[in-house]
């Protein structure tokens, strides 16, 4: 059985996470038991939620245990199988974690899923046609529930979730305005992702400036907002929100290192009679097939072909992860293992 390199969570961050929080080890892969399959990981997904799990704090999910392999989504190939439902050569998506190989109890529900790579590239099952894509679909369809012609805003617009959001929202006839970091990301948002406008938060770094930029980009106000960042961006959206606007609270990455994100004027939610709802996509598994079907169709039709930021080799995972938390990724952040 192959030698397996793994990243463990070695210690918990105080403030910002650092590369020293992780430890690289090499272990022998155990021999397969009945019901197990050996998967060689091709890509490892890096996601903002991993930062939250590094803390030992109250959350919707258990924290990442110390001394264990960093948890995370993976896609790869079955190399050996002792489960009747899988054969060598099958392409699969699972939660293999930050390591090169995994031995999976394939009979456990949700542990592994075979995927078709004839139309959708394997890596997309970690992004556009995976958890981030379903996240965008859920917030859009189940919370924002837009009508054609309405104006929607999304922050972290060019990332894994944001790029799926715009494709899904444009398919519903909405006007979609993104918020992203830097001129290059904003140009990509409008030129390639299909946003009607994009606001650079680095050029509009305070509430007043962001509110003015939103006023210019959303002359009819904001009917729906998909929040990935929090802080003054959410404050500015509340200032420009229309009556009965909906906000899908998906992420608040600006506060993931532990800094508070106070709201300047929460009364606007009342004044505008708004619906503001947080959600966790893994709590709505019954809707995933419907969401994945629509996302696959958009990819097949060439309407969802987002960029990926691909770090090379397992050793690059910690720096790629820390860079993503600071906006250095351009599209879905992956680590390519082979
Ligand atoms: N609720 C759920 O079930 C669920 C599921 C998946 C993801 N999420 C959340 O969805 C959000 C997006 O996830 P993703 O996987 O698509 O990541 P991503 O957008 O590909 O990467 C994170 C992006 O966040 C932006 N960012 C980071 N710090 C920021 C700051 N202080 N101010 C403004 N922007 C900042 C950066 O983009 P810019 O350079 O453009 O600012 C960075 O590229 C995250 O908040 C994540 O936690 C939630």
mmCIF file of C-alpha atoms and ligand atoms in Angstrom:
data_model
loop_
_atom_site.group_PDB
_atom_site.id
_atom_site.type_symbol
_atom_site.label_atom_id
_atom_site.label_comp_id
_atom_site.label_asym_id
_atom_site.label_seq_id
_atom_site.Cartn_x
_atom_site.Cartn_y
_atom_site.Cartn_z
ATOM 1 C CA UNK A 1 0.000 0.000 0.000
ATOM 2 C CA UNK A 2 1.283 3.535 -0.837
ATOM 3 C CA UNK A 3 2.969 5.989 1.519
ATOM 4 C CA UNK A 4 0.460 8.741 2.324
ATOM 5 C CA UNK A 5 1.420 12.372 3.058
ATOM 6 C CA UNK A 6 -1.073 14.166 5.293
ATOM 7 C CA UNK A 7 -1.555 17.568 6.916
ATOM 8 C CA UNK A 8 -2.721 17.415 10.518
ATOM 9 C CA UNK A 9 -4.059 20.309 12.583
ATOM 10 C CA UNK A 10 -1.180 20.668 15.044
ATOM 11 C CA UNK A 11 -2.383 23.591 17.185
ATOM 12 C CA UNK A 12 -5.182 26.155 17.169
ATOM 13 C CA UNK A 13 -4.712 29.717 15.846
ATOM 14 C CA UNK A 14 -4.760 32.745 18.098
ATOM 15 C CA UNK A 15 -6.107 35.483 15.809
ATOM 16 C CA UNK A 16 -5.078 34.886 12.195
ATOM 17 C CA UNK A 17 -4.219 31.310 11.201
ATOM 18 C CA UNK A 18 -0.589 30.615 10.230
ATOM 19 C CA UNK A 19 1.272 27.813 8.447
ATOM 20 C CA UNK A 20 2.621 26.712 11.858
ATOM 21 C CA UNK A 21 -0.891 25.539 12.810
ATOM 22 C CA UNK A 22 -0.429 22.582 10.439
ATOM 23 C CA UNK A 23 1.984 19.612 10.513
ATOM 24 C CA UNK A 24 2.975 17.447 7.541
ATOM 25 C CA UNK A 25 3.427 13.720 8.230
ATOM 26 C CA UNK A 26 3.888 10.548 6.157
ATOM 27 C CA UNK A 27 2.125 7.321 7.125
ATOM 28 C CA UNK A 28 1.595 3.923 5.523
ATOM 29 C CA UNK A 29 -1.850 3.432 3.980
ATOM 30 C CA UNK A 30 -3.636 0.563 5.761
ATOM 31 C CA UNK A 31 -4.652 -2.595 3.858
ATOM 32 C CA UNK A 32 -8.290 -2.621 2.697
ATOM 33 C CA UNK A 33 -10.980 -4.397 4.702
ATOM 34 C CA UNK A 34 -14.238 -5.676 3.199
ATOM 35 C CA UNK A 35 -16.506 -2.744 2.245
ATOM 36 C CA UNK A 36 -13.595 -0.315 1.836
ATOM 37 C CA UNK A 37 -12.118 1.401 -1.218
ATOM 38 C CA UNK A 38 -8.732 3.043 -1.751
ATOM 39 C CA UNK A 39 -9.003 6.495 -3.331
ATOM 40 C CA UNK A 40 -6.130 8.465 -4.835
ATOM 41 C CA UNK A 41 -6.967 12.155 -4.492
ATOM 42 C CA UNK A 42 -6.521 14.301 -7.588
ATOM 43 C CA UNK A 43 -7.727 17.582 -6.079
ATOM 44 C CA UNK A 44 -8.228 18.842 -2.564
ATOM 45 C CA UNK A 45 -10.741 21.635 -1.914
ATOM 46 C CA UNK A 46 -9.786 24.592 0.282
ATOM 47 C CA UNK A 47 -12.808 26.360 1.763
ATOM 48 C CA UNK A 48 -13.312 29.268 4.156
ATOM 49 C CA UNK A 49 -15.358 27.106 6.600
ATOM 50 C CA UNK A 50 -12.138 25.261 7.475
ATOM 51 C CA UNK A 51 -10.879 28.374 9.255
ATOM 52 C CA UNK A 52 -13.877 28.307 11.625
ATOM 53 C CA UNK A 53 -13.373 24.623 12.406
ATOM 54 C CA UNK A 54 -9.757 25.311 13.455
ATOM 55 C CA UNK A 55 -11.140 27.119 16.520
ATOM 56 C CA UNK A 56 -12.490 25.274 19.544
ATOM 57 C CA UNK A 57 -15.605 27.448 19.685
ATOM 58 C CA UNK A 58 -19.366 26.961 19.646
ATOM 59 C CA UNK A 59 -20.488 26.488 16.068
ATOM 60 C CA UNK A 60 -22.937 24.597 13.876
ATOM 61 C CA UNK A 61 -20.339 21.825 13.389
ATOM 62 C CA UNK A 62 -17.828 20.071 15.642
ATOM 63 C CA UNK A 63 -14.370 21.605 15.549
ATOM 64 C CA UNK A 64 -11.464 19.979 13.705
ATOM 65 C CA UNK A 65 -9.744 17.694 16.255
ATOM 66 C CA UNK A 66 -6.069 18.367 16.986
ATOM 67 C CA UNK A 67 -3.603 15.783 15.678
ATOM 68 C CA UNK A 68 -6.023 14.539 13.002
ATOM 69 C CA UNK A 69 -6.024 14.978 9.235
ATOM 70 C CA UNK A 70 -7.498 18.337 8.219
ATOM 71 C CA UNK A 71 -11.012 17.642 7.013
ATOM 72 C CA UNK A 72 -12.018 18.690 3.520
ATOM 73 C CA UNK A 73 -13.613 17.768 0.225
ATOM 74 C CA UNK A 74 -11.639 15.766 -2.348
ATOM 75 C CA UNK A 75 -12.096 14.314 -5.821
ATOM 76 C CA UNK A 76 -10.101 11.390 -7.113
ATOM 77 C CA UNK A 77 -10.017 7.911 -8.538
ATOM 78 C CA UNK A 78 -10.739 4.538 -7.000
ATOM 79 C CA UNK A 79 -7.500 2.553 -7.216
ATOM 80 C CA UNK A 80 -8.680 -0.601 -5.451
ATOM 81 C CA UNK A 81 -12.106 -1.702 -4.191
ATOM 82 C CA UNK A 82 -13.499 -4.236 -1.783
ATOM 83 C CA UNK A 83 -16.997 -2.729 -2.086
ATOM 84 C CA UNK A 84 -19.397 -4.092 -4.753
ATOM 85 C CA UNK A 85 -20.601 -0.611 -5.720
ATOM 86 C CA UNK A 86 -17.166 0.690 -6.732
ATOM 87 C CA UNK A 87 -14.491 -0.458 -9.166
ATOM 88 C CA UNK A 88 -10.949 0.648 -9.902
ATOM 89 C CA UNK A 89 -11.072 3.628 -12.264
ATOM 90 C CA UNK A 90 -14.289 5.134 -10.875
ATOM 91 C CA UNK A 91 -14.060 8.904 -10.382
ATOM 92 C CA UNK A 92 -15.422 9.900 -6.986
ATOM 93 C CA UNK A 93 -16.067 12.885 -4.742
ATOM 94 C CA UNK A 94 -15.780 12.553 -0.971
ATOM 95 C CA UNK A 95 -14.432 14.089 2.200
ATOM 96 C CA UNK A 96 -10.912 12.638 2.007
ATOM 97 C CA UNK A 97 -9.191 15.555 3.750
ATOM 98 C CA UNK A 98 -5.757 17.124 3.338
ATOM 99 C CA UNK A 99 -3.928 13.959 2.269
ATOM 100 C CA UNK A 100 -2.922 12.143 -0.906
ATOM 101 C CA UNK A 101 -4.841 8.910 -0.360
ATOM 102 C CA UNK A 102 -7.810 7.790 1.676
ATOM 103 C CA UNK A 103 -9.319 4.470 2.689
ATOM 104 C CA UNK A 104 -13.094 4.943 2.683
ATOM 105 C CA UNK A 105 -15.886 2.834 4.206
ATOM 106 C CA UNK A 106 -17.874 3.161 1.009
ATOM 107 C CA UNK A 107 -21.103 1.804 2.495
ATOM 108 C CA UNK A 108 -21.466 4.716 4.927
ATOM 109 C CA UNK A 109 -24.127 7.084 3.489
ATOM 110 C CA UNK A 110 -22.592 10.288 2.140
ATOM 111 C CA UNK A 111 -19.010 9.002 2.327
ATOM 112 C CA UNK A 112 -18.407 8.734 -1.415
ATOM 113 C CA UNK A 113 -20.251 9.541 -4.635
ATOM 114 C CA UNK A 114 -19.402 8.452 -8.178
ATOM 115 C CA UNK A 115 -19.261 11.332 -10.668
ATOM 116 C CA UNK A 116 -19.456 11.597 -14.454
ATOM 117 C CA UNK A 117 -16.539 13.536 -15.932
ATOM 118 C CA UNK A 118 -17.635 13.307 -19.570
ATOM 119 C CA UNK A 119 -19.109 16.835 -19.504
ATOM 120 C CA UNK A 120 -18.210 18.269 -16.090
ATOM 121 C CA UNK A 121 -14.457 18.396 -15.311
ATOM 122 C CA UNK A 122 -13.492 16.422 -12.192
ATOM 123 C CA UNK A 123 -12.344 19.506 -10.262
ATOM 124 C CA UNK A 124 -15.746 21.211 -10.746
ATOM 125 C CA UNK A 125 -17.292 18.695 -8.351
ATOM 126 C CA UNK A 126 -15.512 20.641 -5.586
ATOM 127 C CA UNK A 127 -16.745 24.013 -6.862
ATOM 128 C CA UNK A 128 -19.389 24.889 -9.426
ATOM 129 C CA UNK A 129 -21.067 21.448 -9.306
ATOM 130 C CA UNK A 130 -20.231 20.799 -5.666
ATOM 131 C CA UNK A 131 -20.774 22.259 -2.226
ATOM 132 C CA UNK A 132 -20.066 25.913 -3.201
ATOM 133 C CA UNK A 133 -22.423 25.735 -6.200
ATOM 134 C CA UNK A 134 -25.204 24.226 -4.087
ATOM 135 C CA UNK A 135 -24.594 26.957 -1.504
ATOM 136 C CA UNK A 136 -25.241 29.633 -4.120
ATOM 137 C CA UNK A 137 -28.312 27.765 -5.369
ATOM 138 C CA UNK A 138 -29.783 27.387 -1.877
ATOM 139 C CA UNK A 139 -29.404 31.025 -0.866
ATOM 140 C CA UNK A 140 -30.735 32.252 -4.205
ATOM 141 C CA UNK A 141 -33.710 29.944 -4.606
ATOM 142 C CA UNK A 142 -34.745 29.237 -1.014
ATOM 143 C CA UNK A 143 -34.112 32.613 0.651
ATOM 144 C CA UNK A 144 -33.762 35.400 -1.922
ATOM 145 C CA UNK A 145 -36.352 33.813 -4.270
ATOM 146 C CA UNK A 146 -36.040 36.571 -6.896
ATOM 147 C CA UNK A 147 -38.417 37.742 -9.588
ATOM 148 C CA UNK A 148 -37.116 38.484 -13.106
ATOM 149 C CA UNK A 149 -35.788 42.037 -13.336
ATOM 150 C CA UNK A 150 -34.983 42.363 -9.638
ATOM 151 C CA UNK A 151 -31.568 43.633 -8.547
ATOM 152 C CA UNK A 152 -29.351 41.263 -6.574
ATOM 153 C CA UNK A 153 -25.949 41.855 -4.944
ATOM 154 C CA UNK A 154 -23.329 39.268 -3.949
ATOM 155 C CA UNK A 155 -20.040 39.812 -2.098
ATOM 156 C CA UNK A 156 -16.879 37.713 -2.726
ATOM 157 C CA UNK A 157 -18.389 37.797 -6.217
ATOM 158 C CA UNK A 158 -15.653 36.052 -8.204
ATOM 159 C CA UNK A 159 -15.105 33.185 -5.729
ATOM 160 C CA UNK A 160 -16.468 29.669 -5.852
ATOM 161 C CA UNK A 161 -19.894 30.597 -4.451
ATOM 162 C CA UNK A 162 -20.153 34.019 -6.098
ATOM 163 C CA UNK A 163 -19.398 32.750 -9.605
ATOM 164 C CA UNK A 164 -22.122 30.103 -9.346
ATOM 165 C CA UNK A 165 -24.534 32.660 -7.878
ATOM 166 C CA UNK A 166 -24.298 34.998 -10.872
ATOM 167 C CA UNK A 167 -24.884 32.189 -13.392
ATOM 168 C CA UNK A 168 -27.970 30.997 -11.481
ATOM 169 C CA UNK A 169 -29.312 34.547 -10.997
ATOM 170 C CA UNK A 170 -28.800 35.564 -14.625
ATOM 171 C CA UNK A 171 -30.686 32.403 -15.653
ATOM 172 C CA UNK A 172 -33.627 33.836 -13.663
ATOM 173 C CA UNK A 173 -33.492 37.175 -15.455
ATOM 174 C CA UNK A 174 -32.079 39.243 -12.602
ATOM 175 C CA UNK A 175 -29.747 42.226 -12.647
ATOM 176 C CA UNK A 176 -26.687 41.087 -10.671
ATOM 177 C CA UNK A 177 -24.076 43.338 -9.059
ATOM 178 C CA UNK A 178 -20.911 41.892 -7.561
ATOM 179 C CA UNK A 179 -18.520 43.153 -4.895
ATOM 180 C CA UNK A 180 -14.939 41.917 -5.272
ATOM 181 C CA UNK A 181 -11.381 42.834 -4.321
ATOM 182 C CA UNK A 182 -9.363 44.678 -6.965
ATOM 183 C CA UNK A 183 -9.743 45.865 -10.578
ATOM 184 C CA UNK A 184 -8.673 42.542 -12.105
ATOM 185 C CA UNK A 185 -11.385 40.584 -10.271
ATOM 186 C CA UNK A 186 -13.992 43.255 -11.100
ATOM 187 C CA UNK A 187 -13.094 43.191 -14.816
ATOM 188 C CA UNK A 188 -13.334 39.398 -14.811
ATOM 189 C CA UNK A 189 -16.728 39.625 -13.065
ATOM 190 C CA UNK A 190 -18.274 41.795 -15.766
ATOM 191 C CA UNK A 191 -16.335 40.559 -18.818
ATOM 192 C CA UNK A 192 -16.473 36.817 -18.192
ATOM 193 C CA UNK A 193 -18.838 35.886 -15.346
ATOM 194 C CA UNK A 194 -21.753 37.949 -16.621
ATOM 195 C CA UNK A 195 -22.197 40.464 -13.781
ATOM 196 C CA UNK A 196 -23.996 43.648 -14.821
ATOM 197 C CA UNK A 197 -21.633 45.688 -12.641
ATOM 198 C CA UNK A 198 -18.935 45.024 -10.051
ATOM 199 C CA UNK A 199 -17.770 47.204 -7.162
ATOM 200 C CA UNK A 200 -14.157 47.041 -5.975
ATOM 201 C CA UNK A 201 -14.232 46.936 -2.156
ATOM 202 C CA UNK A 202 -10.539 47.863 -2.051
ATOM 203 C CA UNK A 203 -11.447 51.190 -3.750
ATOM 204 C CA UNK A 204 -14.535 51.585 -1.520
ATOM 205 C CA UNK A 205 -13.171 50.613 1.861
ATOM 206 C CA UNK A 206 -15.694 52.326 4.144
ATOM 207 C CA UNK A 207 -19.454 52.455 4.596
ATOM 208 C CA UNK A 208 -20.008 55.857 2.956
ATOM 209 C CA UNK A 209 -17.996 55.061 -0.149
ATOM 210 C CA UNK A 210 -19.523 51.560 -0.532
ATOM 211 C CA UNK A 211 -23.062 52.929 -0.110
ATOM 212 C CA UNK A 212 -22.393 55.524 -2.821
ATOM 213 C CA UNK A 213 -20.980 52.858 -5.152
ATOM 214 C CA UNK A 214 -24.027 50.650 -4.542
ATOM 215 C CA UNK A 215 -26.347 53.590 -5.221
ATOM 216 C CA UNK A 216 -24.682 54.121 -8.603
ATOM 217 C CA UNK A 217 -24.641 50.412 -9.498
ATOM 218 C CA UNK A 218 -28.185 49.715 -8.242
ATOM 219 C CA UNK A 219 -30.305 52.703 -9.332
ATOM 220 C CA UNK A 220 -33.521 50.788 -8.501
ATOM 221 C CA UNK A 221 -32.291 49.726 -5.051
ATOM 222 C CA UNK A 222 -31.469 46.179 -3.890
ATOM 223 C CA UNK A 223 -34.107 43.421 -3.787
ATOM 224 C CA UNK A 224 -31.874 40.533 -2.752
ATOM 225 C CA UNK A 225 -28.410 40.188 -1.252
ATOM 226 C CA UNK A 226 -26.154 37.148 -0.855
ATOM 227 C CA UNK A 227 -23.707 37.933 1.963
ATOM 228 C CA UNK A 228 -20.315 36.246 2.016
ATOM 229 C CA UNK A 229 -18.228 38.870 3.827
ATOM 230 C CA UNK A 230 -20.091 40.912 6.468
ATOM 231 C CA UNK A 231 -19.055 44.165 8.178
ATOM 232 C CA UNK A 232 -19.419 47.504 6.408
ATOM 233 C CA UNK A 233 -20.428 45.754 3.154
ATOM 234 C CA UNK A 234 -23.590 44.448 4.812
ATOM 235 C CA UNK A 235 -24.194 47.865 6.389
ATOM 236 C CA UNK A 236 -23.997 49.490 2.965
ATOM 237 C CA UNK A 237 -26.400 46.953 1.425
ATOM 238 C CA UNK A 238 -28.935 47.585 4.219
ATOM 239 C CA UNK A 239 -28.788 51.307 3.404
ATOM 240 C CA UNK A 240 -29.671 50.636 -0.248
ATOM 241 C CA UNK A 241 -32.185 47.794 0.350
ATOM 242 C CA UNK A 242 -35.722 48.038 -0.965
ATOM 243 C CA UNK A 243 -38.827 47.282 1.088
ATOM 244 C CA UNK A 244 -39.207 43.498 1.569
ATOM 245 C CA UNK A 245 -35.637 42.794 0.427
ATOM 246 C CA UNK A 246 -34.189 39.375 1.318
ATOM 247 C CA UNK A 247 -30.667 38.686 2.572
ATOM 248 C CA UNK A 248 -29.154 35.185 2.457
ATOM 249 C CA UNK A 249 -26.497 35.193 5.190
ATOM 250 C CA UNK A 250 -24.010 32.697 3.826
ATOM 251 C CA UNK A 251 -20.638 33.744 5.222
ATOM 252 C CA UNK A 252 -18.903 36.505 7.162
ATOM 253 C CA UNK A 253 -15.314 35.942 6.153
ATOM 254 C CA UNK A 254 -14.245 39.429 7.295
ATOM 255 C CA UNK A 255 -14.649 38.164 10.868
ATOM 256 C CA UNK A 256 -13.253 34.621 10.632
ATOM 257 C CA UNK A 257 -10.114 35.543 12.599
ATOM 258 C CA UNK A 258 -12.316 36.448 15.562
ATOM 259 C CA UNK A 259 -12.794 40.188 15.102
ATOM 260 C CA UNK A 260 -16.322 41.468 15.921
ATOM 261 C CA UNK A 261 -18.480 42.654 13.009
ATOM 262 C CA UNK A 262 -21.014 45.049 14.569
ATOM 263 C CA UNK A 263 -23.923 46.297 12.455
ATOM 264 C CA UNK A 264 -24.161 50.090 12.186
ATOM 265 C CA UNK A 265 -27.929 50.333 11.740
ATOM 266 C CA UNK A 266 -29.885 47.087 12.283
ATOM 267 C CA UNK A 267 -33.138 49.097 12.471
ATOM 268 C CA UNK A 268 -33.022 49.201 8.661
ATOM 269 C CA UNK A 269 -34.081 45.542 8.661
ATOM 270 C CA UNK A 270 -37.267 46.560 10.441
ATOM 271 C CA UNK A 271 -37.814 49.754 8.489
ATOM 272 C CA UNK A 272 -37.456 47.832 5.198
ATOM 273 C CA UNK A 273 -39.451 44.796 6.536
ATOM 274 C CA UNK A 274 -36.583 42.558 5.419
ATOM 275 C CA UNK A 275 -36.045 38.826 5.613
ATOM 276 C CA UNK A 276 -32.480 38.125 6.797
ATOM 277 C CA UNK A 277 -31.742 34.412 7.096
ATOM 278 C CA UNK A 278 -28.590 32.447 7.773
ATOM 279 C CA UNK A 279 -28.183 28.919 6.431
ATOM 280 C CA UNK A 280 -25.750 25.999 6.338
ATOM 281 C CA UNK A 281 -25.853 24.121 3.057
ATOM 282 C CA UNK A 282 -25.059 20.708 4.562
ATOM 283 C CA UNK A 283 -28.330 20.880 6.532
ATOM 284 C CA UNK A 284 -30.361 20.749 3.299
ATOM 285 C CA UNK A 285 -29.071 17.563 1.658
ATOM 286 C CA UNK A 286 -32.520 16.723 0.278
ATOM 287 C CA UNK A 287 -32.203 19.677 -2.123
ATOM 288 C CA UNK A 288 -28.703 18.870 -3.382
ATOM 289 C CA UNK A 289 -29.792 16.630 -6.320
ATOM 290 C CA UNK A 290 -32.058 19.375 -7.681
ATOM 291 C CA UNK A 291 -29.330 21.998 -7.276
ATOM 292 C CA UNK A 292 -26.583 19.805 -8.758
ATOM 293 C CA UNK A 293 -28.775 19.005 -11.770
ATOM 294 C CA UNK A 294 -29.230 22.703 -12.579
ATOM 295 C CA UNK A 295 -25.553 23.489 -11.984
ATOM 296 C CA UNK A 296 -24.454 20.586 -14.252
ATOM 297 C CA UNK A 297 -26.769 21.845 -16.992
ATOM 298 C CA UNK A 298 -25.289 25.354 -16.751
ATOM 299 C CA UNK A 299 -21.769 23.908 -17.046
ATOM 300 C CA UNK A 300 -22.778 21.707 -19.989
ATOM 301 C CA UNK A 301 -24.332 24.733 -21.724
ATOM 302 C CA UNK A 302 -21.119 26.749 -21.246
ATOM 303 C CA UNK A 303 -22.918 29.228 -18.971
ATOM 304 C CA UNK A 304 -20.889 28.315 -15.863
ATOM 305 C CA UNK A 305 -17.186 27.867 -16.496
ATOM 306 C CA UNK A 306 -15.599 29.680 -13.550
ATOM 307 C CA UNK A 307 -11.906 30.127 -12.925
ATOM 308 C CA UNK A 308 -9.946 28.005 -10.498
ATOM 309 C CA UNK A 309 -6.864 28.891 -8.446
ATOM 310 C CA UNK A 310 -4.783 25.731 -8.439
ATOM 311 C CA UNK A 311 -1.888 25.246 -6.006
ATOM 312 C CA UNK A 312 0.484 22.430 -6.933
ATOM 313 C CA UNK A 313 1.199 19.592 -4.514
ATOM 314 C CA UNK A 314 0.058 18.848 -0.985
ATOM 315 C CA UNK A 315 2.904 20.883 0.563
ATOM 316 C CA UNK A 316 1.359 24.037 -0.964
ATOM 317 C CA UNK A 317 -1.983 23.567 0.861
ATOM 318 C CA UNK A 318 -1.383 25.713 3.991
ATOM 319 C CA UNK A 319 -0.144 28.797 2.095
ATOM 320 C CA UNK A 320 -2.921 28.452 -0.499
ATOM 321 C CA UNK A 321 -5.484 28.220 2.308
ATOM 322 C CA UNK A 322 -4.121 31.263 4.155
ATOM 323 C CA UNK A 323 -3.980 33.183 0.861
ATOM 324 C CA UNK A 324 -7.631 32.393 0.123
ATOM 325 C CA UNK A 325 -8.661 33.855 3.475
ATOM 326 C CA UNK A 326 -6.936 37.102 2.398
ATOM 327 C CA UNK A 327 -8.436 37.133 -1.121
ATOM 328 C CA UNK A 328 -5.302 35.999 -2.975
ATOM 329 C CA UNK A 329 -7.307 33.237 -4.737
ATOM 330 C CA UNK A 330 -8.925 34.003 -8.074
ATOM 331 C CA UNK A 331 -11.901 31.653 -8.292
ATOM 332 C CA UNK A 332 -12.311 28.291 -6.576
ATOM 333 C CA UNK A 333 -9.172 27.448 -4.548
ATOM 334 C CA UNK A 334 -7.901 23.916 -5.152
ATOM 335 C CA UNK A 335 -4.752 21.919 -4.521
ATOM 336 C CA UNK A 336 -3.741 19.591 -7.366
ATOM 337 C CA UNK A 337 -2.162 16.455 -6.002
ATOM 338 C CA UNK A 338 -1.307 14.542 -9.189
HETATM 339 N N1 LIG B 1 -23.348 28.834 4.746
HETATM 340 C C1 LIG B 1 -22.798 27.835 4.080
HETATM 341 O O1 LIG B 1 -23.284 26.695 4.094
HETATM 342 C C2 LIG B 1 -21.557 28.098 3.269
HETATM 343 C C3 LIG B 1 -21.069 27.132 2.376
HETATM 344 C C4 LIG B 1 -19.963 27.465 1.580
HETATM 345 C C5 LIG B 1 -19.349 28.709 1.697
HETATM 346 N N2 LIG B 1 -19.842 29.584 2.608
HETATM 347 C C6 LIG B 1 -19.260 30.935 2.725
HETATM 348 O O2 LIG B 1 -19.305 31.533 1.444
HETATM 349 C C7 LIG B 1 -18.278 32.515 1.344
HETATM 350 C C8 LIG B 1 -17.541 32.323 0.037
HETATM 351 O O3 LIG B 1 -16.928 31.048 0.041
HETATM 352 P P1 LIG B 1 -16.090 30.566 -1.233
HETATM 353 O O4 LIG B 1 -15.760 29.146 -1.018
HETATM 354 O O5 LIG B 1 -16.791 30.978 -2.469
HETATM 355 O O6 LIG B 1 -14.734 31.398 -1.087
HETATM 356 P P2 LIG B 1 -14.086 32.371 -2.161
HETATM 357 O O7 LIG B 1 -15.031 33.469 -2.429
HETATM 358 O O8 LIG B 1 -13.616 31.547 -3.314
HETATM 359 O O9 LIG B 1 -12.802 32.904 -1.372
HETATM 360 C C9 LIG B 1 -12.933 33.781 -0.298
HETATM 361 C C10 LIG B 1 -13.012 35.248 -0.796
HETATM 362 O O10 LIG B 1 -13.478 36.064 0.242
HETATM 363 C C11 LIG B 1 -13.097 37.379 -0.017
HETATM 364 N N3 LIG B 1 -12.651 38.029 1.220
HETATM 365 C C12 LIG B 1 -11.846 37.533 2.148
HETATM 366 N N4 LIG B 1 -11.691 38.422 3.164
HETATM 367 C C13 LIG B 1 -12.418 39.499 2.834
HETATM 368 C C14 LIG B 1 -12.671 40.733 3.459
HETATM 369 N N5 LIG B 1 -12.145 41.052 4.650
HETATM 370 N N6 LIG B 1 -13.472 41.614 2.837
HETATM 371 C C15 LIG B 1 -14.013 41.303 1.635
HETATM 372 N N7 LIG B 1 -13.819 40.142 0.990
HETATM 373 C C16 LIG B 1 -13.026 39.250 1.596
HETATM 374 C C17 LIG B 1 -11.966 37.331 -1.041
HETATM 375 O O11 LIG B 1 -12.481 37.793 -2.280
HETATM 376 P P3 LIG B 1 -12.223 39.312 -2.773
HETATM 377 O O12 LIG B 1 -10.758 39.405 -3.053
HETATM 378 O O13 LIG B 1 -13.070 39.442 -3.957
HETATM 379 O O14 LIG B 1 -12.638 40.175 -1.638
HETATM 380 C C18 LIG B 1 -11.668 35.846 -1.145
HETATM 381 O O15 LIG B 1 -11.233 35.510 -2.435
HETATM 382 C C19 LIG B 1 -17.432 32.356 2.605
HETATM 383 O O16 LIG B 1 -17.819 33.355 3.517
HETATM 384 C C20 LIG B 1 -17.789 30.988 3.120
HETATM 385 O O17 LIG B 1 -17.586 30.840 4.496
HETATM 386 C C21 LIG B 1 -20.917 29.297 3.390
#
